[in-house]
Amino acid sequence: PGLSYTWIFNNNTLDLQEDGRRFVSQETGNLYLAKVEPWDVGNYTCVVTNVEAQQSVGGPPTPLTLRTDGVMGEYEPKIEVHFPETTYAAKGSSVRLECFALGK
């Protein structure tokens, strides 16, 4: 509630309408990419905005690279954001919300 999620790709806001292969859940913040293409290679940065406070914070860039051997491990590649259902913080305190990548 009150949070929105945006992903930055190579220093530009990710255009999710461009090809329909990408989706950001506004409930969890997860970024999903279907059928990764060579032009998807680059750095992805999660930006979380508190709409009510009108403040945003971005995580560190997460690089996405293509495997050249065509072999995938146990997990399909995806970049996720995991937050508790509710995060409480005192006014003026700091809150850390983490983004991470899962896959090979």
GROMACS .gro file of C-alpha atoms in nm, residues 10 34 91:
model
    3
   10ASN     CA    1   2.075   0.076  -1.866
   34ALA     CA    2   0.977  -1.385  -2.103
   91LYS     CA    3   0.912   0.906   1.089
   0.00000   0.00000   0.00000
